[in-house]
Short mmCIF file of N, CA and C in Angstrom, two decimals:
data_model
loop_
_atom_site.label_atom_id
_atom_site.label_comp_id
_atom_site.label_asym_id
_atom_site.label_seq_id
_atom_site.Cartn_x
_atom_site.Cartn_y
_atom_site.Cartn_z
N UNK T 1 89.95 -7.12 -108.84
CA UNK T 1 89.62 -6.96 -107.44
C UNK T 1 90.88 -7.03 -106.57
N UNK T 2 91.76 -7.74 -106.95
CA UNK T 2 92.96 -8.17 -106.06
C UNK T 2 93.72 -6.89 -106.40
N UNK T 3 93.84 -6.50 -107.50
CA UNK T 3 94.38 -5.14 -107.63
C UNK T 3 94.01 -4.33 -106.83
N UNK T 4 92.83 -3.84 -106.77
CA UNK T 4 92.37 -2.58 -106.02
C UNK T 4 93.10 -3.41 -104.45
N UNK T 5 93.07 -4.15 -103.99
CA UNK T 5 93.18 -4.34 -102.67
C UNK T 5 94.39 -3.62 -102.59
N UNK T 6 95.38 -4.09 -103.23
CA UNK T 6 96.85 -3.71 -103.08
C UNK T 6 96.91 -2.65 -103.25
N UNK T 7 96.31 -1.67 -104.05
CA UNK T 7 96.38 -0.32 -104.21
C UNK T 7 95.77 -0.08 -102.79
N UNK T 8 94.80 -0.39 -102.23
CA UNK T 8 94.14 0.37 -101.00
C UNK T 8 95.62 -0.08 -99.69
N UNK T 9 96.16 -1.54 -99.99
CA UNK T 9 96.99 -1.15 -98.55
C UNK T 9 98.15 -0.22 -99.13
N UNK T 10 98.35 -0.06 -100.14
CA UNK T 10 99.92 1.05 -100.17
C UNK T 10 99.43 2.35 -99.75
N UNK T 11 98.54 2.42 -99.67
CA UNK T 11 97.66 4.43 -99.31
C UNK T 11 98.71 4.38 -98.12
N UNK T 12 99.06 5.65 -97.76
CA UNK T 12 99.63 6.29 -97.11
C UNK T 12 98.81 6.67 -96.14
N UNK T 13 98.86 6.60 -94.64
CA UNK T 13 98.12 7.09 -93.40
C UNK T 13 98.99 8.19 -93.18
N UNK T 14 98.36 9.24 -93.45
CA UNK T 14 98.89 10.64 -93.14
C UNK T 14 98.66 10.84 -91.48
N UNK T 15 97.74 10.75 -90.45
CA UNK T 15 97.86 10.91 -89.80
C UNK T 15 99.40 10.03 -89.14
N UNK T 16 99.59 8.75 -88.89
CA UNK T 16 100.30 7.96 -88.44
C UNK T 16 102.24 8.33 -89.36
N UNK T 17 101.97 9.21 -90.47
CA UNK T 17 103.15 9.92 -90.33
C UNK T 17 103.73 10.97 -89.77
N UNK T 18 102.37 11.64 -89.77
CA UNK T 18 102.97 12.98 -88.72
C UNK T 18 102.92 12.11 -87.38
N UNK T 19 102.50 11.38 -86.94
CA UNK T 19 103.11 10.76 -85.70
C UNK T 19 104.61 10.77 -85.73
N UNK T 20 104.87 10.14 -86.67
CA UNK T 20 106.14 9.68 -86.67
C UNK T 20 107.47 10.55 -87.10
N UNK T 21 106.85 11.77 -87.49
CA UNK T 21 107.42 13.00 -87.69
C UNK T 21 107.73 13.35 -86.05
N UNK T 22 106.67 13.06 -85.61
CA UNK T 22 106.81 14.29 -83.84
C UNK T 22 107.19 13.63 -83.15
N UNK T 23 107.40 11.96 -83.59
CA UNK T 23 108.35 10.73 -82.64
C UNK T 23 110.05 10.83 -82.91
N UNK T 24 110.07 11.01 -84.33
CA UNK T 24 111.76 11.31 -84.80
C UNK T 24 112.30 12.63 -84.36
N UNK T 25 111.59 13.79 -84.13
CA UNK T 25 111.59 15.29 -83.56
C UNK T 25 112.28 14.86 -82.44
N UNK T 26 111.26 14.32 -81.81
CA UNK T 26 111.30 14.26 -79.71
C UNK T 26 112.47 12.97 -79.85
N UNK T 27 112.46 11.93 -80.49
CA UNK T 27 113.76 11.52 -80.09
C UNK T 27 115.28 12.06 -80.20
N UNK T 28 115.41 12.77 -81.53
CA UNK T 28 116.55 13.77 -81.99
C UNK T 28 116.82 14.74 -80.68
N UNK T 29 115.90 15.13 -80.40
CA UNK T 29 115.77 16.48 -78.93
C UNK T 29 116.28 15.12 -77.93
N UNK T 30 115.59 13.57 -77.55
CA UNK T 30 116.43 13.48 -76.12
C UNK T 30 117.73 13.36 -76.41
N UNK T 31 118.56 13.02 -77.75
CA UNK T 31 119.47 12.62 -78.08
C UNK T 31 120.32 13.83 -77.44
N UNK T 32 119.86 14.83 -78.02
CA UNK T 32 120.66 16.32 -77.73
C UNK T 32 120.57 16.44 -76.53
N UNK T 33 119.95 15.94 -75.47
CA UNK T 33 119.77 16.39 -74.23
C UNK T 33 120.45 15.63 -73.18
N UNK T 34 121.03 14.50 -73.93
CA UNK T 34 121.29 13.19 -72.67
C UNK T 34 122.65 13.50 -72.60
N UNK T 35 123.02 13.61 -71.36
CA UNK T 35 124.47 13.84 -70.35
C UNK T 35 125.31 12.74 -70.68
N UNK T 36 125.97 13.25 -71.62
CA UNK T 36 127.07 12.10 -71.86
C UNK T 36 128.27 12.02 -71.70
N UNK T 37 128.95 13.21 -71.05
CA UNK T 37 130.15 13.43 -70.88
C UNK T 37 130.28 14.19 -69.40
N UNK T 38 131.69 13.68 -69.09
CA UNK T 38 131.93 13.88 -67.38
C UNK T 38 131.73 15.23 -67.12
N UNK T 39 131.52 16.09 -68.05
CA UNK T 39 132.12 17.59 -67.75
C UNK T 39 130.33 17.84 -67.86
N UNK T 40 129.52 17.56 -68.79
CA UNK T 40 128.52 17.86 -68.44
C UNK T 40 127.57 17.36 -67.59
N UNK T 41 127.80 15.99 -67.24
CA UNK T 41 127.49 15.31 -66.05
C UNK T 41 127.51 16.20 -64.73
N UNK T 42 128.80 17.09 -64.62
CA UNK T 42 129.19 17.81 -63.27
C UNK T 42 128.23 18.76 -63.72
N UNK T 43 127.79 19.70 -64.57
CA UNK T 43 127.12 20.74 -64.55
C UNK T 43 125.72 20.73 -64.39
N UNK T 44 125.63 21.43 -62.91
CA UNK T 44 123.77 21.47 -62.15
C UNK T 44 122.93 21.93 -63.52
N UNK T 45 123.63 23.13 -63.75
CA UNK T 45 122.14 23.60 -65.14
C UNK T 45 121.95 22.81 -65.74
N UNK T 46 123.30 22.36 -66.53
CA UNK T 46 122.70 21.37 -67.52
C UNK T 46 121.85 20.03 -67.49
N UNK T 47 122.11 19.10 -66.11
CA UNK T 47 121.60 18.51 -65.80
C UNK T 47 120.13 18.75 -65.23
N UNK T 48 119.84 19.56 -64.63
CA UNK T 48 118.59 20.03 -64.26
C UNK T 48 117.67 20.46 -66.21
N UNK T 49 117.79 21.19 -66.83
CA UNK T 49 117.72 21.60 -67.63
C UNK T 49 117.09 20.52 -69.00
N UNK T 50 118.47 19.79 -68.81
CA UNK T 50 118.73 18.84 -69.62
C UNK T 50 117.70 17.90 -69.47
N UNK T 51 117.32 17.83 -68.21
CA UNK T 51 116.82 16.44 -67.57
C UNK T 51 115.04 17.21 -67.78
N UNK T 52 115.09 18.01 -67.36
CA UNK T 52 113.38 18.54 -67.31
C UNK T 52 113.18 18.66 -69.40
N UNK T 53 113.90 19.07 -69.92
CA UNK T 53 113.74 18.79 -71.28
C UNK T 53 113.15 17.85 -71.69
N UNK T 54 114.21 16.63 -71.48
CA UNK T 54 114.40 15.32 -71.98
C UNK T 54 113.14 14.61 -71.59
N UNK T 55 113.07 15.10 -70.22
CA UNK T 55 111.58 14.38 -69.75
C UNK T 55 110.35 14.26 -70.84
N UNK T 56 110.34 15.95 -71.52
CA UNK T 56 108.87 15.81 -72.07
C UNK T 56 109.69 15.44 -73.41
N UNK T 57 110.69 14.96 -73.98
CA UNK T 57 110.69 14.11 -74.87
C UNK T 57 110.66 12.89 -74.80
N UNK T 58 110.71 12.24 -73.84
CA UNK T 58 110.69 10.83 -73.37
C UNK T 58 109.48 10.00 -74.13
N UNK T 59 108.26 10.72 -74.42
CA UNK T 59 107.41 9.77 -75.22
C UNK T 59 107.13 9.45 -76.29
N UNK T 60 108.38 9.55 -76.91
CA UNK T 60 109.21 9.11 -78.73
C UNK T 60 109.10 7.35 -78.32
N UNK T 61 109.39 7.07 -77.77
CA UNK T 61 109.68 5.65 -77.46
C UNK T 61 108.50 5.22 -77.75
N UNK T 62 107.33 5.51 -77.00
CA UNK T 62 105.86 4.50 -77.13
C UNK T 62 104.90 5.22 -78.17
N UNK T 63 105.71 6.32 -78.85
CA UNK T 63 105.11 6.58 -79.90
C UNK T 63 105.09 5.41 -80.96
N UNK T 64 106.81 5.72 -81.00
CA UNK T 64 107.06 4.32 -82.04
C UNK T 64 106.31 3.14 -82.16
N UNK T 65 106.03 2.59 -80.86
CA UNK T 65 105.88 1.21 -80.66
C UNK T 65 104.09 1.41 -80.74
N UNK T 66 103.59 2.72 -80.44
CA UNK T 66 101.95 2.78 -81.10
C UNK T 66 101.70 2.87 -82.37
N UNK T 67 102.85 3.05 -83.17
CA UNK T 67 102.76 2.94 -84.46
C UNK T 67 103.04 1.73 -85.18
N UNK T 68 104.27 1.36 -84.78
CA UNK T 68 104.43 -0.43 -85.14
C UNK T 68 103.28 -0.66 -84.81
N UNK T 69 101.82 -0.82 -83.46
CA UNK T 69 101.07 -2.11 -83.43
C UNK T 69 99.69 -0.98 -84.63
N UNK T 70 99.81 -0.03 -84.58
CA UNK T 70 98.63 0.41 -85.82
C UNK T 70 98.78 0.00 -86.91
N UNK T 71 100.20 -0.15 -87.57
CA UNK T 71 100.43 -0.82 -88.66
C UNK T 71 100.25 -2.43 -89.02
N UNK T 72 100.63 -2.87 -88.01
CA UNK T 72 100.68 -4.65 -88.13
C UNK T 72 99.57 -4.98 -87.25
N UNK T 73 98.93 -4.51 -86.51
CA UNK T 73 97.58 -5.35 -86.19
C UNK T 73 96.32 -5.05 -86.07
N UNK T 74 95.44 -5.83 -86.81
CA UNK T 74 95.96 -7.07 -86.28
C UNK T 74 96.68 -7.62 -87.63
N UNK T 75 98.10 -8.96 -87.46
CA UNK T 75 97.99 -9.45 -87.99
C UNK T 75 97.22 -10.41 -89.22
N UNK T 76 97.85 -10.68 -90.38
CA UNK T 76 96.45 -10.85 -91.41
C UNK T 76 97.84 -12.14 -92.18
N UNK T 77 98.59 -12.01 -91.99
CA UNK T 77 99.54 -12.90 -92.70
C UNK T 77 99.74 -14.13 -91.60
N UNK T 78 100.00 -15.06 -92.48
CA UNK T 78 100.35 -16.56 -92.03
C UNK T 78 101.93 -16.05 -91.18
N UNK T 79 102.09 -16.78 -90.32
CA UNK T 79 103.17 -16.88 -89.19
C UNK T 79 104.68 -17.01 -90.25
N UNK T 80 104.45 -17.98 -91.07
CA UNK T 80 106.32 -17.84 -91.11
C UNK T 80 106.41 -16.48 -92.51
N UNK T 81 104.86 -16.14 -93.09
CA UNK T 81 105.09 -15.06 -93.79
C UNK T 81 105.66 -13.70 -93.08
N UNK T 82 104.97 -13.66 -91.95
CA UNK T 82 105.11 -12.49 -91.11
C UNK T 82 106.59 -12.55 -90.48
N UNK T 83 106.78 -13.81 -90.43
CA UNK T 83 108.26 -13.35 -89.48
C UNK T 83 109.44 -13.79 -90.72
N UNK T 84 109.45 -13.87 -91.74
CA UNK T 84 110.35 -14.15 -92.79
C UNK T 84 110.64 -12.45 -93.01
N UNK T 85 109.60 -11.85 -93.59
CA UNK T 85 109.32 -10.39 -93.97
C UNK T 85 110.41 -9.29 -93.02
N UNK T 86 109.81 -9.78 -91.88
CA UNK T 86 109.99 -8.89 -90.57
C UNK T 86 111.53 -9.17 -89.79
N UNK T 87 111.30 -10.41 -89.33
CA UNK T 87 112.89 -10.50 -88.65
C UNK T 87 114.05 -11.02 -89.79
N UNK T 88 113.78 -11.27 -90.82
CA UNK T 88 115.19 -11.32 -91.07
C UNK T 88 115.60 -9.99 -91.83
N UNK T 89 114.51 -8.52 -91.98
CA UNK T 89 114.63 -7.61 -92.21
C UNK T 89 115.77 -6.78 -90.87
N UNK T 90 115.18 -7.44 -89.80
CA UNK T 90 115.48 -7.26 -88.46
C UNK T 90 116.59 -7.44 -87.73
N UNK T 91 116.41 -8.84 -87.82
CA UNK T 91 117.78 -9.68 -87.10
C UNK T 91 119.31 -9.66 -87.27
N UNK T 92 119.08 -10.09 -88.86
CA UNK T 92 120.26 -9.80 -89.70
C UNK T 92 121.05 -8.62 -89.63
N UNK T 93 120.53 -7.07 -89.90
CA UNK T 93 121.55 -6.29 -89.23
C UNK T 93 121.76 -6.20 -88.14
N UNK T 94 120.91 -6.35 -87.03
CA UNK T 94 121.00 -6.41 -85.69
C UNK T 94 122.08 -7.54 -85.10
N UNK T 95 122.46 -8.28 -85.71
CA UNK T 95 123.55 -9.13 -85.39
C UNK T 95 124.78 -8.72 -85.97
N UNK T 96 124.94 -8.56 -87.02
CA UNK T 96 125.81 -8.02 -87.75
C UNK T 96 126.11 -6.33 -86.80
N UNK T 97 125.83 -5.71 -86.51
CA UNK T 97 126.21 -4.41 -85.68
C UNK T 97 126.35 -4.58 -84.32
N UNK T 98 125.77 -5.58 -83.73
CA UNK T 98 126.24 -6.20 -82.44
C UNK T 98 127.35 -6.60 -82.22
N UNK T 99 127.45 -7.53 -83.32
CA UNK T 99 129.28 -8.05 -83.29
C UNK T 99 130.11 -6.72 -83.60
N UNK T 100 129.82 -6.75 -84.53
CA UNK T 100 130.90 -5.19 -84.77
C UNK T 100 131.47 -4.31 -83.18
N UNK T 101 130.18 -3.76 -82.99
CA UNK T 101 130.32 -3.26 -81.66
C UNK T 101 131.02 -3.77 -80.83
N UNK T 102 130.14 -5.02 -80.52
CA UNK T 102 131.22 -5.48 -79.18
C UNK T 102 132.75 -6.23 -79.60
N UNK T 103 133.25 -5.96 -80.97
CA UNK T 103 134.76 -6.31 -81.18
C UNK T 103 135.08 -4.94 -81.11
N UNK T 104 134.52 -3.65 -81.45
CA UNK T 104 135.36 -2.58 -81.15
C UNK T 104 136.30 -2.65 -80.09
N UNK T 105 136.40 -2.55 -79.48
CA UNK T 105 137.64 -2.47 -77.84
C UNK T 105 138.37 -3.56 -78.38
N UNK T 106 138.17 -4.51 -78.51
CA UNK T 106 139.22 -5.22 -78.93
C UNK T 106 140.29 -5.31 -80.25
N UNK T 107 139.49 -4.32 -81.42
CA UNK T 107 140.63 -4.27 -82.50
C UNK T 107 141.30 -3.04 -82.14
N UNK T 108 140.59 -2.06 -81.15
CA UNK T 108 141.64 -0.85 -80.51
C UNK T 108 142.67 -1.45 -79.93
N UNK T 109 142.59 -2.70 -79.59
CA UNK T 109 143.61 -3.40 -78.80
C UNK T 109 144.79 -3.76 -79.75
N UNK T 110 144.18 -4.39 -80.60
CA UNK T 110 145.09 -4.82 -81.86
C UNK T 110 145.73 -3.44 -82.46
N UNK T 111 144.73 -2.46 -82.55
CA UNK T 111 145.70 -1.20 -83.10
C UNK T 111 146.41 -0.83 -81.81
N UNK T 112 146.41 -0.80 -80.98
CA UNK T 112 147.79 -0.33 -80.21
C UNK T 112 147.17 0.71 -79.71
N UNK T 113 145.41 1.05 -80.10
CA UNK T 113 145.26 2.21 -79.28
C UNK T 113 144.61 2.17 -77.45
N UNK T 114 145.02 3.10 -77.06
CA UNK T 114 144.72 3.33 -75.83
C UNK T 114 143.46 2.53 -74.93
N UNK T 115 142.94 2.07 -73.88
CA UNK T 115 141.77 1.81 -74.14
C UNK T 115 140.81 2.53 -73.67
N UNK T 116 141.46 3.93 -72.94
CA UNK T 116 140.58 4.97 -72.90
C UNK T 116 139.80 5.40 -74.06
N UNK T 117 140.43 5.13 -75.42
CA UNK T 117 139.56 5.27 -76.75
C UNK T 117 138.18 4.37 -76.71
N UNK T 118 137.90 3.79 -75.83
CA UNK T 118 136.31 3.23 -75.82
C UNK T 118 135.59 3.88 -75.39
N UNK T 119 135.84 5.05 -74.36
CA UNK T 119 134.93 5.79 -73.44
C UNK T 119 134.51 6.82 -74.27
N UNK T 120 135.80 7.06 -75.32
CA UNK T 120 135.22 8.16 -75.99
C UNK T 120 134.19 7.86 -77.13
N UNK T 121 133.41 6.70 -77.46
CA UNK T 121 132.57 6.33 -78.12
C UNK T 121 131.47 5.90 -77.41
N UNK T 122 131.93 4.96 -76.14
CA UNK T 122 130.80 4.44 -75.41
C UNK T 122 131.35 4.46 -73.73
N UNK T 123 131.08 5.49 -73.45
CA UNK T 123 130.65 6.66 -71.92
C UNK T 123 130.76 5.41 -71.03
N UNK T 124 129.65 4.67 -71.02
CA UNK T 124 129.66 3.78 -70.11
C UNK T 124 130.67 2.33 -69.71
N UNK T 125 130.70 2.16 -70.98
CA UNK T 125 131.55 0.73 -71.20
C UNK T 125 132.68 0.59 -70.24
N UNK T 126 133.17 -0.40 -70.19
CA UNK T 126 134.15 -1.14 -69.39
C UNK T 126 135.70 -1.35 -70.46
N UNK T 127 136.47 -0.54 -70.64
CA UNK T 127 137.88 -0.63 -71.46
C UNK T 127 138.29 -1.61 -71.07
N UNK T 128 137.80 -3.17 -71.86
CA UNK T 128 138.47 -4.60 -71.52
C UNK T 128 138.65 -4.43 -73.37
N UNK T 129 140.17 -4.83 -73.65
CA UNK T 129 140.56 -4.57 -74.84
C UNK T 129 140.83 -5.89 -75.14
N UNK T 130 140.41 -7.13 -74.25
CA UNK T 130 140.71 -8.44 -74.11
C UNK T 130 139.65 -9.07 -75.27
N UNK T 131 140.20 -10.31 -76.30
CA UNK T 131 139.54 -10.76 -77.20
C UNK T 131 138.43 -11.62 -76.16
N UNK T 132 138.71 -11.73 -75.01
CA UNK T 132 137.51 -13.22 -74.29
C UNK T 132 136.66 -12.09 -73.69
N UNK T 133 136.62 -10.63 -73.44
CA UNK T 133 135.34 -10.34 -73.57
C UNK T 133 134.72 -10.12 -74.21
N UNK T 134 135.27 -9.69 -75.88
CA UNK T 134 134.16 -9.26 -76.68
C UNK T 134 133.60 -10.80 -77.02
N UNK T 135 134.34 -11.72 -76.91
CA UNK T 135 133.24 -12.80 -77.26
C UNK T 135 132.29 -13.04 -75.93
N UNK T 136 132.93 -12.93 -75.01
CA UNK T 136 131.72 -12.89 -73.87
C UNK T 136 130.47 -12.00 -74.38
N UNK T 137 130.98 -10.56 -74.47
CA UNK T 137 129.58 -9.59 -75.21
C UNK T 137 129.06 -10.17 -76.33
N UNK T 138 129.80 -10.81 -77.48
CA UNK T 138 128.96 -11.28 -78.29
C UNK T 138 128.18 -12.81 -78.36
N UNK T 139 128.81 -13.44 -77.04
CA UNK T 139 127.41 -14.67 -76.75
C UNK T 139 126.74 -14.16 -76.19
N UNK T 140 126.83 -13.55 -75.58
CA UNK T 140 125.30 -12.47 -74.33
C UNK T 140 124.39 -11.95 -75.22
N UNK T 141 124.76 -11.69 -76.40
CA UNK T 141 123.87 -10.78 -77.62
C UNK T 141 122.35 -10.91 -77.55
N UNK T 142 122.24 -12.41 -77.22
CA UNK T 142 120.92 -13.05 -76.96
C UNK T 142 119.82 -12.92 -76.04
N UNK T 143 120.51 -12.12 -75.18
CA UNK T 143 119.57 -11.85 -73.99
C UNK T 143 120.25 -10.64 -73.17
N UNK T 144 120.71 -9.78 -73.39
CA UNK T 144 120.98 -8.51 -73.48
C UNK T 144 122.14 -7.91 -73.90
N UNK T 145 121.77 -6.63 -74.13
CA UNK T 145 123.02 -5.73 -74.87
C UNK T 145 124.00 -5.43 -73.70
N UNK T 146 124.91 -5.35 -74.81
CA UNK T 146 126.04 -4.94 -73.84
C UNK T 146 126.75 -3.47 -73.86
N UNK T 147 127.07 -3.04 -72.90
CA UNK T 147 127.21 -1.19 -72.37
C UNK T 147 127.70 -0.35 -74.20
N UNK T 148 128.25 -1.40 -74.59
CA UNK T 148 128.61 -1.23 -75.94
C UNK T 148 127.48 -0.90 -76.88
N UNK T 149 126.51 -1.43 -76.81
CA UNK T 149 125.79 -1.40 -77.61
C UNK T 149 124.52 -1.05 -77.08
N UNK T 150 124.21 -0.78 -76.50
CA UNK T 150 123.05 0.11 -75.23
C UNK T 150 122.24 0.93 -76.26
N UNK T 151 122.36 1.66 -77.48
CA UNK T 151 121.55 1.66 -78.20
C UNK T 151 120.59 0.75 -79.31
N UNK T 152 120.89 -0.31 -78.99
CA UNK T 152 120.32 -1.44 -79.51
C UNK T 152 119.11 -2.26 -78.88
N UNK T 153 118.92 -1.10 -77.68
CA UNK T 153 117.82 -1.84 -76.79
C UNK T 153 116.60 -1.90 -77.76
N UNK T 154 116.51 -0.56 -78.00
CA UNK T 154 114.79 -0.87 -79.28
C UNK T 154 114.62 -1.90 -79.85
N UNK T 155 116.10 -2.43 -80.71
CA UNK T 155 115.90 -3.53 -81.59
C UNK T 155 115.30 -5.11 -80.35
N UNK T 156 115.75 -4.76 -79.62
CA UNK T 156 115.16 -5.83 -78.52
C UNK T 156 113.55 -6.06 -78.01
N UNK T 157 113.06 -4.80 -78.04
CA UNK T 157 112.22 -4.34 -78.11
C UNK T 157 111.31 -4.53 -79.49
N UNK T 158 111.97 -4.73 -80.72
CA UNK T 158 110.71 -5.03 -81.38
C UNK T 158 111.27 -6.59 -81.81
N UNK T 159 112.27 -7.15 -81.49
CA UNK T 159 112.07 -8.45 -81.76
C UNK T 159 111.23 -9.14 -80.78
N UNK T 160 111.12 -8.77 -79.86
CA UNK T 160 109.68 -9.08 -78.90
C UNK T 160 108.47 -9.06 -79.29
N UNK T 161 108.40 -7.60 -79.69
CA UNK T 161 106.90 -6.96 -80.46
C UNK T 161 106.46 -8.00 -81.34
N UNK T 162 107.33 -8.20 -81.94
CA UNK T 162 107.59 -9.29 -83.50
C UNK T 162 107.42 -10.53 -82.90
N UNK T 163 107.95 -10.85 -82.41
CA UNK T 163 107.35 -12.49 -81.99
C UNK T 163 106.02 -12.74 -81.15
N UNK T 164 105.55 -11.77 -80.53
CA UNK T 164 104.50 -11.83 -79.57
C UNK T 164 103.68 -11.40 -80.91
N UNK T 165 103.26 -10.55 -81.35
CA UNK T 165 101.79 -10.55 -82.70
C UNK T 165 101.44 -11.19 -82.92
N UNK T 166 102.21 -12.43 -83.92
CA UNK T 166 101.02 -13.38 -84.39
C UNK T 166 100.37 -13.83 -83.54
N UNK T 167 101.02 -14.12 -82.47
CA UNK T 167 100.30 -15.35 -80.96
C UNK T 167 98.95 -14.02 -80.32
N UNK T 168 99.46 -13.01 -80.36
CA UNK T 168 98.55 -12.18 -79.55
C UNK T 168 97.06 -12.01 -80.42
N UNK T 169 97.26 -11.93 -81.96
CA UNK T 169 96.12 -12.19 -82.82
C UNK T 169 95.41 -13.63 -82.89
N UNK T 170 96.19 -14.58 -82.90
CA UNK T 170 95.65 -15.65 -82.92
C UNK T 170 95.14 -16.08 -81.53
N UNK T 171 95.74 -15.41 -80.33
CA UNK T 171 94.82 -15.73 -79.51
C UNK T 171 93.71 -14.89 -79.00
N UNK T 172 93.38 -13.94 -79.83
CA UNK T 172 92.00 -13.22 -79.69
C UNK T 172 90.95 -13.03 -80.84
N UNK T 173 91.54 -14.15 -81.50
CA UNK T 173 90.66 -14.81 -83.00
C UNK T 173 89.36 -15.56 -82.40
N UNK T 174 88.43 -14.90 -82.95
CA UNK T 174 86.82 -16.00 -82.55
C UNK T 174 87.08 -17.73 -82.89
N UNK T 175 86.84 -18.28 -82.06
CA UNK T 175 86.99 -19.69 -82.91
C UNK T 175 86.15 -20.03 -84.25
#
């Protein structure tokens, strides 16, 4: 009996992959579409263009996150099972690429390179090639990303997701 169970959760939800087919599509497309450089920043078409595109890809994001809660809830696992599984699947690289990131500018510093070489990776960032900000960016890690790492917001986003489930199942459990 315990067998068959396990065989029934590995089945594959075909619908909830082609979700996730037309969520990885539409995010790849805003990727291609987002104004990241000064020269295309100045250009009306592209920005107009770019921007009415991007729009109707914009709902990759809450695709994702309708798929994370179809998969995990409701929760069915004990609390430190669920978050053993999950965040240190999670956390662990997410810290590990945070730091990385926010020491970039600073070993450009150590190499002697320019610190205009940050813009050309990260558009927005602030060229402080100084070792006391990247540790500034990397104590902040905790409560937001830094211009450096601005693609890391999702992961913020489901370490939330991830900690709010169990509590959100257990508090709509019948007594």
């Amino acid at each position: 009996m315990k067998v068959a169970s396990i065989e029934k959760d590995n089945k594959r939800i075909i619908w909830l992959d082609f979700v996730k087919f037309i969520a990885i599509s539409m995010m790849i497309a805003v990727h291609c579409t987002d104004n990241v450089t000064p020269t295309e920043r100045s250009e009306a078409w592209y920005n107009l263009w770019g921007s009415f595109y991007g729009s109707f890809m914009r709902p990759a994001i809450p695709l994702f996150v309708m798929v994370t809660g179809a998969l995990l809830l409701p929760v069915k696992e004990n609390i430190s099972t669920f978050y053993t599984k999950r965040l240190t699947r999670l956390v662990i690289p997410f810290i590990v690429w945070s730091v990385l990131y926010n020491l970039f500018p600073w070993i450009t510093g150590l190499l002697g390179l320019s610190p205009t070489i940050i813009n050309d990776f990260f558009a927005w960032a602030e060229p402080d090639q100084s070792f006391s900000g990247a540790l500034h960016n990397i104590l902040m890690i905790p409560f937001n990303f830094s211009m450096l790492a601005v693609q890391m917001w999702y992961v913020y986003l489901l370490i939330g997701l991830y900690l709010y489930m169990p509590f959100h199942c257990w508090a709509l459990s019948p007594s």
